[in-house]
Coordinates of N, CA and C in Angstrom, one line a residue:
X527 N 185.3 148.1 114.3 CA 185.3 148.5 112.9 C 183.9 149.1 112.6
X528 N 184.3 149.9 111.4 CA 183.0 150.8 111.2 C 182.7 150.5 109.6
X529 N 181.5 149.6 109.5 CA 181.0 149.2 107.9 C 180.3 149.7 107.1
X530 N 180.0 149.7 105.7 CA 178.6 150.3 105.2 C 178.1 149.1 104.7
X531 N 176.6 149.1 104.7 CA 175.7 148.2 103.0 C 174.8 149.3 102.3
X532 N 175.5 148.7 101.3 CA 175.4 150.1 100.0 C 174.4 149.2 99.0
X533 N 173.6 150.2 98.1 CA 173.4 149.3 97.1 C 172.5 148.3 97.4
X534 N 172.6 147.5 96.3 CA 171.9 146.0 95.9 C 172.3 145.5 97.8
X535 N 173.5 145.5 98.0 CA 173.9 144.8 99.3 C 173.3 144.7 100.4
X536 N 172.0 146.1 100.5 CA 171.9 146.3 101.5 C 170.9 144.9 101.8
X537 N 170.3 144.3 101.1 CA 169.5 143.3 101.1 C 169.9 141.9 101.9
X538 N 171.7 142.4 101.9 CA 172.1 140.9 102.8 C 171.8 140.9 104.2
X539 N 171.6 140.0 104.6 CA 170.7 139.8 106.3 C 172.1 139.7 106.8
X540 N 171.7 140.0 108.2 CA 173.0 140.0 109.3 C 173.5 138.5 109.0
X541 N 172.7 137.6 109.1 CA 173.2 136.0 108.9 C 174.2 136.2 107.8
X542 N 174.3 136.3 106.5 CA 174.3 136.5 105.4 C 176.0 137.0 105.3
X543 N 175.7 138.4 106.2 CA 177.1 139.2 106.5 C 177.9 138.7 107.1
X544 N 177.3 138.1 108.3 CA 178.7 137.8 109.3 C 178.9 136.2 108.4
X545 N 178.3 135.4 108.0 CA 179.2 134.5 107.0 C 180.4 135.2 106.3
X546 N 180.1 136.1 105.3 CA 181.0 136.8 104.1 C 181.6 137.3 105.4
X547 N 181.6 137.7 106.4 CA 182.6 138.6 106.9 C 184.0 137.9 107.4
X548 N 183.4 136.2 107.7 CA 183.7 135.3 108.2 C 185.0 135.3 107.0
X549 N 184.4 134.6 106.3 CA 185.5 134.2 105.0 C 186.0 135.6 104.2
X550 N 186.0 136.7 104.4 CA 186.9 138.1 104.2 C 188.4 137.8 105.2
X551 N 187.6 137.4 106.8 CA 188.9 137.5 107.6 C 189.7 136.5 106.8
X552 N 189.4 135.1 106.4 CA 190.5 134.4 105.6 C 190.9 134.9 104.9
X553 N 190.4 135.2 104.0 CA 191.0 135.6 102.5 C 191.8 136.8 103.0
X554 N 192.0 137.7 103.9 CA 193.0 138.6 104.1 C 193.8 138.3 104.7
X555 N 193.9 136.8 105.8 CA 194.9 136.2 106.5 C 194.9 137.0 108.0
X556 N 193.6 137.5 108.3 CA 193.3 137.9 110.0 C 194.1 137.0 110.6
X557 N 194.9 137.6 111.8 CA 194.8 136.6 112.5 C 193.7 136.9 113.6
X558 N 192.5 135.8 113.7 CA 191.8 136.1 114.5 C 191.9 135.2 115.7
X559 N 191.6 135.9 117.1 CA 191.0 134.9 118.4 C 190.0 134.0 117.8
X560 N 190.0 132.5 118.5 CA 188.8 132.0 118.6 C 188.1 131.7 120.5
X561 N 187.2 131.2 119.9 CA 186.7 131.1 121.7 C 187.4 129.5 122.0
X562 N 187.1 129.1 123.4 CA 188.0 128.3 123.7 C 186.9 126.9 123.8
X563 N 187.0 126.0 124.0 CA 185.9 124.9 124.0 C 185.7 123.7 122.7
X564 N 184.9 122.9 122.8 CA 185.0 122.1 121.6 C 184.3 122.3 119.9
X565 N 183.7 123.5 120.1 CA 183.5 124.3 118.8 C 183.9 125.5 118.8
X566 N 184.9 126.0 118.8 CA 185.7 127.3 118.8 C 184.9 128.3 117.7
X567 N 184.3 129.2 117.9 CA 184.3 130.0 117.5 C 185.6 131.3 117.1
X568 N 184.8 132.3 115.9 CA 185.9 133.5 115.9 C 185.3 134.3 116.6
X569 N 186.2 135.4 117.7 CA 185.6 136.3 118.3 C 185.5 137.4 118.0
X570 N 184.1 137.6 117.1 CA 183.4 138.6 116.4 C 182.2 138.9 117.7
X571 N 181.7 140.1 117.6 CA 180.9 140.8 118.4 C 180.1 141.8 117.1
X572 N 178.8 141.5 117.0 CA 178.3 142.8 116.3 C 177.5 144.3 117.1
X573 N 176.9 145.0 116.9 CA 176.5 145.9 117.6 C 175.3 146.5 116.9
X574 N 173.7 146.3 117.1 CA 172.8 147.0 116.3 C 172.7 146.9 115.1
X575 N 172.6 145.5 115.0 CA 172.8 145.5 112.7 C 171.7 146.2 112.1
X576 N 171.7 146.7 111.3 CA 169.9 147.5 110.6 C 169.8 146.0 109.6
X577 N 168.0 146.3 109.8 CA 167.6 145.1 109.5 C 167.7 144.9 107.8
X578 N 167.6 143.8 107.6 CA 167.9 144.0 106.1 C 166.7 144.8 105.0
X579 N 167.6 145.0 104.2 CA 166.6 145.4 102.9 C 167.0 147.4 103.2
X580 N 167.9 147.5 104.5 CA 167.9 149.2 104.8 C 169.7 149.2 104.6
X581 N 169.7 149.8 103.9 CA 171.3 150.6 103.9 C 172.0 150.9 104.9
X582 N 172.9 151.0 105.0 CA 173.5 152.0 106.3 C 174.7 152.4 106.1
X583 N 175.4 153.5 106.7 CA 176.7 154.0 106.7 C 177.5 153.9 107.5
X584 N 176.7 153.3 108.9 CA 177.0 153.4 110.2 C 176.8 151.8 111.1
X585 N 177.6 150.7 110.3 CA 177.7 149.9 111.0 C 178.7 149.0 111.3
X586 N 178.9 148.4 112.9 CA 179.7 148.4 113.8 C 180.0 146.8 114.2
X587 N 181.4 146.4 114.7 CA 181.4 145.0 114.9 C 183.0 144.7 115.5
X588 N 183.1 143.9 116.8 CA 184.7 144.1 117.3 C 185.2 142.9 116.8
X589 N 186.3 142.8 116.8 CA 186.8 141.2 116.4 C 188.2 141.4 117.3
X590 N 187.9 140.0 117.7 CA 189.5 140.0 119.1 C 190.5 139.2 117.9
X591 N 191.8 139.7 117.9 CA 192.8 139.0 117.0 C 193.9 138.4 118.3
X592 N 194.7 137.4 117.3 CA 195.7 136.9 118.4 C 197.1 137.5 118.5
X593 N 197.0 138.6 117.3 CA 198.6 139.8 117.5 C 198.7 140.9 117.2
X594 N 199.1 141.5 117.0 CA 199.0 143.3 116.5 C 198.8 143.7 114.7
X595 N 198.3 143.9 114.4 CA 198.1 144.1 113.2 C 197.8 145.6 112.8
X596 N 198.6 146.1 111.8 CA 198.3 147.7 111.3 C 196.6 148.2 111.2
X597 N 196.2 149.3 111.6 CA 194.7 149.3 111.5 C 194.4 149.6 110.2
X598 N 195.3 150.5 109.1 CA 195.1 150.8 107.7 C 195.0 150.0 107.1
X599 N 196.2 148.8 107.1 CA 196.4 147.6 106.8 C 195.2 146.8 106.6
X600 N 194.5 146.8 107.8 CA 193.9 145.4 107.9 C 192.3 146.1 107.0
X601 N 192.3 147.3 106.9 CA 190.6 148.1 106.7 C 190.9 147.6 105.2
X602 N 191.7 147.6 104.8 CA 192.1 148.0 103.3 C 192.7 146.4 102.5
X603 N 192.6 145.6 103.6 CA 192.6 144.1 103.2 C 191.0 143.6 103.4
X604 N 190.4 143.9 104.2 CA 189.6 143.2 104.4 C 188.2 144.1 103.3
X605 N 188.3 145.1 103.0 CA 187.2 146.1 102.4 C 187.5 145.3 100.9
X606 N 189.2 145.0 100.5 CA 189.4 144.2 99.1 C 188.7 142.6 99.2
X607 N 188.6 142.0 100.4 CA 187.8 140.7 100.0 C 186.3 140.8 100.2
X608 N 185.9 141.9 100.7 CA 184.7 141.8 100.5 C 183.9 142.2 99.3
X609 N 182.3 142.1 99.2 CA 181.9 142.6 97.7 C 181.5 143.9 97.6
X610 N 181.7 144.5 96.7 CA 181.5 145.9 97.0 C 180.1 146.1 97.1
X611 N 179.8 147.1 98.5 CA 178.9 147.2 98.8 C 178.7 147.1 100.6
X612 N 179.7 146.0 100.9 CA 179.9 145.8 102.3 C 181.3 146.0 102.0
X613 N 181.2 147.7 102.8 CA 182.5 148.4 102.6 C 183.2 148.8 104.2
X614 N 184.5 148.3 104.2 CA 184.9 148.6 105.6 C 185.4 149.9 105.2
X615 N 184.8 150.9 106.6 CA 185.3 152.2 106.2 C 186.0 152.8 107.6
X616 N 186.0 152.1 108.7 CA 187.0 152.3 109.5 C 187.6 151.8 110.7
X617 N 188.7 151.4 111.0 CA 189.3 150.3 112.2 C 190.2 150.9 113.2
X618 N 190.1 150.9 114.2 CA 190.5 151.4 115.3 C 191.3 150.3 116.6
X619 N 192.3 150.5 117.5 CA 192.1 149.9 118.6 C 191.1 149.9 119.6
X620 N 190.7 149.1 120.1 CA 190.0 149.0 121.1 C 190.5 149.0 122.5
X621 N 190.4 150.2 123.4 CA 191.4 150.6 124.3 C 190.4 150.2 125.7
X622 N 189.4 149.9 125.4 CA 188.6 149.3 126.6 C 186.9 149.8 126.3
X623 N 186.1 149.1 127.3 CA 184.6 149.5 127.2 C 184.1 148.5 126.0
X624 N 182.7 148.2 126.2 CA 182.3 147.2 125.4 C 181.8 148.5 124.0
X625 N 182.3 147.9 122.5 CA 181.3 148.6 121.6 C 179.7 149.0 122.0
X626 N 178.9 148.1 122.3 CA 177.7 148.2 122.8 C 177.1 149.0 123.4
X627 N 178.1 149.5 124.4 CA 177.8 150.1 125.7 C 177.9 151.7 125.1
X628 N 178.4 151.8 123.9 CA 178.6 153.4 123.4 C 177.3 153.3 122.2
X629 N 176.8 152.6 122.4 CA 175.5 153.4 120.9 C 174.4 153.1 122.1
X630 N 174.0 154.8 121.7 CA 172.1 155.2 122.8 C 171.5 155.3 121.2
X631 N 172.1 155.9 120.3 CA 171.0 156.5 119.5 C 171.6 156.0 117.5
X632 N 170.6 156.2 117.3 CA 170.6 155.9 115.4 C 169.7 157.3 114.7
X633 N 170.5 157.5 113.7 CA 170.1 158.5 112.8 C 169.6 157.9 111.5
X634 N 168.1 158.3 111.3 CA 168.1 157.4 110.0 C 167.6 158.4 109.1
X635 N 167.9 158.2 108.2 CA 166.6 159.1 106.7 C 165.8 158.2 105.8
X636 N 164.3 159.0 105.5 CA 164.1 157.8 105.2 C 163.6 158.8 104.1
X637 N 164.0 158.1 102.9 CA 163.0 158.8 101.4 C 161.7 158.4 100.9
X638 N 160.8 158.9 101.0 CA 159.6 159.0 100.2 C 159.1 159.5 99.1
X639 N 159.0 158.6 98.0 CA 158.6 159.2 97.0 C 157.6 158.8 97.1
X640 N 156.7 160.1 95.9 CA 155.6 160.3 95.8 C 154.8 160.5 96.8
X641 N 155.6 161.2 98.0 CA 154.7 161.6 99.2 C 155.1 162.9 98.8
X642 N 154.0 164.0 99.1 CA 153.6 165.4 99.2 C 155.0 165.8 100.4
X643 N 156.1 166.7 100.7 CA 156.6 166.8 101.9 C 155.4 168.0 102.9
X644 N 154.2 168.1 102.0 CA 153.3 169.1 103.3 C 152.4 168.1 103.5
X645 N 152.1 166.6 103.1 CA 151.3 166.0 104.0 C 152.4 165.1 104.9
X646 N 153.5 165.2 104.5 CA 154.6 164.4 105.8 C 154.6 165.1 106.9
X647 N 155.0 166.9 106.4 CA 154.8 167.3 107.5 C 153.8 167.4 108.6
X648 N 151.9 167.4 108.0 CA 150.8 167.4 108.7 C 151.2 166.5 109.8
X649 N 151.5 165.3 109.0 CA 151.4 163.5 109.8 C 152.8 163.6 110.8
X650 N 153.6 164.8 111.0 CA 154.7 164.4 111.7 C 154.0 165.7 113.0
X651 N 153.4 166.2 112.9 CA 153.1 167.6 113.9 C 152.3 166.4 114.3
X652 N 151.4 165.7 113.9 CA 150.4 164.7 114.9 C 151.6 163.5 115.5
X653 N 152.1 163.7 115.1 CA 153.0 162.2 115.6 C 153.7 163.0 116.7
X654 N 154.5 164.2 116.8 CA 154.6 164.5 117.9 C 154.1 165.4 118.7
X655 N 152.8 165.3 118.6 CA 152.2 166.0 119.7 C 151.4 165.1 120.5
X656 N 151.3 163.8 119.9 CA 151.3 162.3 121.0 C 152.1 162.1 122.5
X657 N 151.2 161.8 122.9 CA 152.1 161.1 124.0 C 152.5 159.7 123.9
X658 N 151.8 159.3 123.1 CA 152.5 158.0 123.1 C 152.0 157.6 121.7
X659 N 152.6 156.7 121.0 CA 151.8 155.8 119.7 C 152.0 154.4 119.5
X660 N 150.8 153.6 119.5 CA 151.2 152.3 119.4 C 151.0 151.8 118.4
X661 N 152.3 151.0 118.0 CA 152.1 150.2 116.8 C 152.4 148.4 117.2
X662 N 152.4 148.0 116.2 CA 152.5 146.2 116.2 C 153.4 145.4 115.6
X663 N 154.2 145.1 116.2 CA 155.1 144.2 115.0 C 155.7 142.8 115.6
X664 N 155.7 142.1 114.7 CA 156.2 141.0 114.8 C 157.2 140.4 115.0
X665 N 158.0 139.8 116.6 CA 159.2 139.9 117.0 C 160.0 138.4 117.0
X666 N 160.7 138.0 117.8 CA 161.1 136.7 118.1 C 160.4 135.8 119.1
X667 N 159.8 137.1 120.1 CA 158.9 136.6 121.1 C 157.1 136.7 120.9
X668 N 156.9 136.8 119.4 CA 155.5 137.0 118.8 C 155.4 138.3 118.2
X669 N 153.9 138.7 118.0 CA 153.8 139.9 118.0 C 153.2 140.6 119.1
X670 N 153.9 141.9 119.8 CA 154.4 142.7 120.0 C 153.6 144.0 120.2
X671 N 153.0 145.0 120.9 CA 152.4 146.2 121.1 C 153.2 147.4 121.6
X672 N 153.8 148.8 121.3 CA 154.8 148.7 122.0 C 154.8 150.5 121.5
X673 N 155.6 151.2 122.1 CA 155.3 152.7 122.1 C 156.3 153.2 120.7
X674 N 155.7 153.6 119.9 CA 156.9 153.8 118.9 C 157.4 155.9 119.0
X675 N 156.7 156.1 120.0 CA 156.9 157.6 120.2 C 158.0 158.5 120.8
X676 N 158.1 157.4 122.2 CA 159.1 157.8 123.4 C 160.3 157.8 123.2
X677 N 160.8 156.7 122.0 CA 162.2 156.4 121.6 C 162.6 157.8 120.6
X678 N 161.9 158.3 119.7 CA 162.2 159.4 118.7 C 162.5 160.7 119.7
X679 N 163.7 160.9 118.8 CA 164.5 162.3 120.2 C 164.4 163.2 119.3
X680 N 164.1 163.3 118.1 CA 164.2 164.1 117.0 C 163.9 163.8 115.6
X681 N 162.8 164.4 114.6 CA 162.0 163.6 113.9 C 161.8 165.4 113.1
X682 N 161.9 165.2 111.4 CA 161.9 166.6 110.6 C 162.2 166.2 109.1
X683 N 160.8 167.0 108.6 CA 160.7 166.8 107.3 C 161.6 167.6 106.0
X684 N 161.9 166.8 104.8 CA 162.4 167.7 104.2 C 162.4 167.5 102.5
X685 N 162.5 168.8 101.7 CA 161.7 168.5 100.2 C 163.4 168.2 99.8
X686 N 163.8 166.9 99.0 CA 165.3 167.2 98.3 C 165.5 168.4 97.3
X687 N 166.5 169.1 97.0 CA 166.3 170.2 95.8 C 166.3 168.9 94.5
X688 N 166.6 168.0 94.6 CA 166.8 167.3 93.4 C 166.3 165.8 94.1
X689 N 164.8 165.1 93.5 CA 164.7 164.1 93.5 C 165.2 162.8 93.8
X690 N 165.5 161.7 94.6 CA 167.1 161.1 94.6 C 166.9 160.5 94.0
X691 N 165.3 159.2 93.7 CA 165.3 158.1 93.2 C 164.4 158.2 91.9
X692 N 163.8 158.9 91.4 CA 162.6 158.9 91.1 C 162.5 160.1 89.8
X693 N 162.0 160.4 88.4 CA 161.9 161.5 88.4 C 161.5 163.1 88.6
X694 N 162.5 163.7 88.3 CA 162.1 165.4 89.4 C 160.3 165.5 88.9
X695 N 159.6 165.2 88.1 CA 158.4 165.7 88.8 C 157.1 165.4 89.2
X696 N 157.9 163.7 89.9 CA 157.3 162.9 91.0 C 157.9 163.9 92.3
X697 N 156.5 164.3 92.9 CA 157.4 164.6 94.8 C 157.9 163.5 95.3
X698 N 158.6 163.8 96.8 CA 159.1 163.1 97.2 C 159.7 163.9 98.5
X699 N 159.4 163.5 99.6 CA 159.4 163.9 101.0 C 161.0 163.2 101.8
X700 N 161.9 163.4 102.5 CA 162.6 163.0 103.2 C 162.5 163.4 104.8
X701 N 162.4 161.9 105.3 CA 162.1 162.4 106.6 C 163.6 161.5 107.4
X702 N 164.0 162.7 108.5 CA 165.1 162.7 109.2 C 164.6 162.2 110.7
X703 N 165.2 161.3 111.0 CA 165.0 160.9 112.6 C 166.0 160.5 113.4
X704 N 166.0 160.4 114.5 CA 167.0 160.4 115.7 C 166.2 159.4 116.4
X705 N 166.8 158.5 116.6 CA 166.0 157.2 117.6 C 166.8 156.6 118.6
X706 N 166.1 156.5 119.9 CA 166.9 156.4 120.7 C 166.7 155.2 121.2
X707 N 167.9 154.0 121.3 CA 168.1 152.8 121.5 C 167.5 152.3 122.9
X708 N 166.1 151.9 122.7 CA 165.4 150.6 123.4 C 164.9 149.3 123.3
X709 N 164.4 148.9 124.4 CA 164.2 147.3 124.3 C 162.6 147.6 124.3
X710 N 161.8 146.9 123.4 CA 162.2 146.3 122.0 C 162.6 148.1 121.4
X711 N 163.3 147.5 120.4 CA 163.7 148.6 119.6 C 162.8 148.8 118.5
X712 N 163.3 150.7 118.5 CA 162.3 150.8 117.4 C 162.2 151.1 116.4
X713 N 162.0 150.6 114.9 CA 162.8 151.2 113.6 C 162.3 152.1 112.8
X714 N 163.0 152.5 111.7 CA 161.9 153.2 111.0 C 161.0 152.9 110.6
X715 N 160.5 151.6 110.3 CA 159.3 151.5 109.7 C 158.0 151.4 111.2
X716 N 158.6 151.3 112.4 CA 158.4 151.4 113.4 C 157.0 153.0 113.3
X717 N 158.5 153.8 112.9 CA 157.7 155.0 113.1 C 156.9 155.3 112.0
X718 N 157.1 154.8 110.5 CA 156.1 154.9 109.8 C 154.8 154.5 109.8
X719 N 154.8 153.1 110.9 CA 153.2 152.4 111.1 C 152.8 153.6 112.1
X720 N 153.5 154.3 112.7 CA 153.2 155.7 113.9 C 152.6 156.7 113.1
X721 N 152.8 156.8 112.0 CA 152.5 157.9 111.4 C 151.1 157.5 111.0
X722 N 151.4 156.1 110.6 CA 150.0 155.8 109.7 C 148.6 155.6 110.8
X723 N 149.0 155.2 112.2 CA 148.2 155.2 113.2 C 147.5 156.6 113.4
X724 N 148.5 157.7 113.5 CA 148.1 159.1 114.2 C 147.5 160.2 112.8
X725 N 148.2 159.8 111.4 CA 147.5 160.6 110.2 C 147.5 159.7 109.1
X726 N 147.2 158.7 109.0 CA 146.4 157.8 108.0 C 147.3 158.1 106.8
X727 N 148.3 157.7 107.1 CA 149.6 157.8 106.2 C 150.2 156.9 105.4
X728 N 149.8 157.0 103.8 CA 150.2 155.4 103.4 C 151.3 155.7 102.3
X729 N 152.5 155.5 102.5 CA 153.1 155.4 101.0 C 153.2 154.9 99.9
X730 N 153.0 155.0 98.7 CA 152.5 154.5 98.1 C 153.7 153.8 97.3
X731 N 155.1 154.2 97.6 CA 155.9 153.4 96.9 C 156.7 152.8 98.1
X732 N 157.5 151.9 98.4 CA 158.5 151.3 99.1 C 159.3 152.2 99.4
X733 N 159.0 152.7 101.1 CA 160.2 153.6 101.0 C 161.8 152.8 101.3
X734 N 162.8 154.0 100.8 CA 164.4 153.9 100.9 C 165.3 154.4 102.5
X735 N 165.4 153.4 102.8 CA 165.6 153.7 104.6 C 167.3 153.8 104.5
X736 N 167.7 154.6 105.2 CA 169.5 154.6 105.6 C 169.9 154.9 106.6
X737 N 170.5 154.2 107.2 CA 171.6 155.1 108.7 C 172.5 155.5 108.5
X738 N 172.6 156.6 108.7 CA 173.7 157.8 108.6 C 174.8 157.5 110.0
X739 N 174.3 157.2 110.8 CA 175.1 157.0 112.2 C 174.4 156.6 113.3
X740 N 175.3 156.1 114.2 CA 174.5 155.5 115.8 C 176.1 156.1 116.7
X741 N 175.6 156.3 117.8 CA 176.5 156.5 118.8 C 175.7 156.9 119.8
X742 N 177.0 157.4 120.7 CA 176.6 157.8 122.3 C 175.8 159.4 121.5
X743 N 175.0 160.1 122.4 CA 174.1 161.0 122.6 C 174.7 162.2 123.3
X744 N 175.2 163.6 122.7 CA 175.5 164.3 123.6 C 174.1 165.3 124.2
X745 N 174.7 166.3 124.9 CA 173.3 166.7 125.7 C 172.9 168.0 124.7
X746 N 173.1 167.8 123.7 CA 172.2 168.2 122.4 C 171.9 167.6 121.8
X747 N 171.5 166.2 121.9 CA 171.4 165.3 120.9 C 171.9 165.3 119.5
X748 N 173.3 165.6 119.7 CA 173.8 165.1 118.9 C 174.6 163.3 119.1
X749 N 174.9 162.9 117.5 CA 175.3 161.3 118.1 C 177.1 161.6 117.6
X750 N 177.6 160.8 118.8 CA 179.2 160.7 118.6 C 180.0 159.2 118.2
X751 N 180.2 159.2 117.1 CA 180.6 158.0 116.6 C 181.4 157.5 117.8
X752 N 181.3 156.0 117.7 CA 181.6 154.9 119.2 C 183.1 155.0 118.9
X753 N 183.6 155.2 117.7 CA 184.8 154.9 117.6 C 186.0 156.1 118.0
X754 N 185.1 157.2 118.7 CA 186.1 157.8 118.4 C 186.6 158.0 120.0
X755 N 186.3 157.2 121.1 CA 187.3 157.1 122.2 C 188.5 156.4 122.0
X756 N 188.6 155.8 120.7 CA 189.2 155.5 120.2 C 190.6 155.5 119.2
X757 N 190.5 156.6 118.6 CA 191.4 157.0 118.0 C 192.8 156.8 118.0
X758 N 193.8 157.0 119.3 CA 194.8 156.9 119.4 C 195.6 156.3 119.1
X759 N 194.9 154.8 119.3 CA 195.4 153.3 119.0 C 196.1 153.4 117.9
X760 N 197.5 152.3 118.1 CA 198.3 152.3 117.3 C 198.5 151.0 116.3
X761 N 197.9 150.2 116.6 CA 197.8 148.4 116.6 C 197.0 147.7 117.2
X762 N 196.1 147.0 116.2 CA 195.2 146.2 116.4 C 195.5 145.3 117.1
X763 N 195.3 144.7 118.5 CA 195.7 143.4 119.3 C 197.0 143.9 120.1
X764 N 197.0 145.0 119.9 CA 198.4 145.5 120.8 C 198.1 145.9 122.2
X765 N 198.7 146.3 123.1 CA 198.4 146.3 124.7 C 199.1 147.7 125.1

C-alpha cells in the first residue's frame, strides 16, 4: 500500500500511525494474517517511514491478509476509517520480492521561507563541490558523525512563482533533492546541517519538508514507484 501524511497529520510518529492503522484494519473488517506464537501479532511490514513532523506523499507498508480481497475495495475502506490526512492512495497485489528491497532512493522538497533562493543556491555549489560533509545527529545508537554528502544523487534550487506558505513578499527558496538510501540514513535536515557546515546557512523560519516519492533508481536517476512491479494483481491474498 501507498499512503500520504498531509497536513496537521504529518506530526503523527510512526508509533502513532501504525496504532491508527491498526484499528482502521478493524473498523473496515480486514481480514488480516496474524503471526503465530503466544502474542500474535498482525502482519504489517512498513518500509522507510519519514520522520515525523515531515509530510509525505510517498509512503509504503505490506500487510499479509488471510483471503482475497478487492484492491479498490479495501483502499477506499480503509482511507474512510482513517483521519483525514493519513490518506491510503494506493493497493496492489503483491506478486513477490520484499517492499524493502525496491526503495534505493527518496525525493524530498524542502521549502524555505525567508531564505534568499541566490544564497541557497551559493550554499548548494559549496555543498556539492565537497567530497564529503560531516554532520552529527543523534541516533538509537547515540550520537553519530557520518557523511551527509555521498548519499545526495541530485540536489537543486528553486524560486516558487507564488510563495506557498508565507506572504508573496517574504522570499522563499525551494530546495529539491534525491537521496539515496543508506545506513545510517540520511534526511533532509541531514542535508541542511550540510549546508550549514560548508556555507554558514541558517534558516531562519522552520523549514516545510515533503516526500514526493522513494523507489528503485533508474540509470538516470530517476525513482520508480515500488508498486509498480506490481500492477497486474487482481486480489489481495490471492495466489
Amino acid at each position: 500500500m501507498r499512503y500520504a501524511k498531509r497536513g496537521p497529520l504529518r506530526f503523527t510518529s510512526h508509533r502513532d500511525f501504525a496504532r491508527a492503522f491498526e484499528r482502521a484494519l478493524r473498523r473496515a473488517g480486514v481480514p488480516v494474517a496474524f503471526s503465530q506464537g503466544f502474542t500474535p501479532h498482525p502482519k504489517i511490514s512498513y518500509a522507510s517511514a519519514a520522520p515525523t513532523g515531515v509530510a509525505s506523499e510517498a509512503e509504503y507498508l505490506e500487510v499479509g491478509l488471510r483471503e482475497p480481497v478487492d484492491p479498490a475495495a479495501l483502499r477506499a475502506a480503509l482511507d474512510a476509517a482513517l483521519s483525514p490526512g493519513l490518506d491510503v492512495l494506493d493497493v496492489v497485489v503483491a506478486t513477490g520480492g520484499g517492499l524493502a528491497d525496491r526503495i534505493e532512493a527518496s525525493h524530498w522538497r524542502i521549502e524555505l521561507p525567508e531564505v534568499d533562493p541566490a544564497v541557497l543556491a551559493e550554499a548548494v555549489t559549496a555543498f556539492t563541490a565537497a567530497e564529503e560533509v560531516m554532520v552529527e545527529r543523534m541516533t538509537k545508537q547515540g550520537r553519530r558523525t557520518f557523511d551527509a554528502r555521498g548519499a545526495v544523487i541530485a540536489i537543486d534550487v528553486s524560486a516558487p512563482p507564488v510563495t506557498p506558505s508565507v506572504a508573496p513578499a517574504v522570499p522563499c527558496a525551494i530546495l529539491e533533492l534525491v537521496v539515496r538510501q543508506v545506513t545510517p540514513s540520511v534526511r533532509p535536515d541531514d542535508v541542511l546541517s550540510g549546508l550549514r557546515v560548508v556555507a554558514g546557512l541558517e534558516p531562519p523560519v522552520a523549514p516545510k519538508v515533503i516526500r514526493l516519492a522513494q523507489g528503485t533508481l533508474t540509470a538516470q536517476g530517476a525513482i520508480v514507484d515500488p508498486l509498480d512491479a506490481d500492477r497486474d494483481g487482481a486480489t489481495i491474498g490471492g495466489r
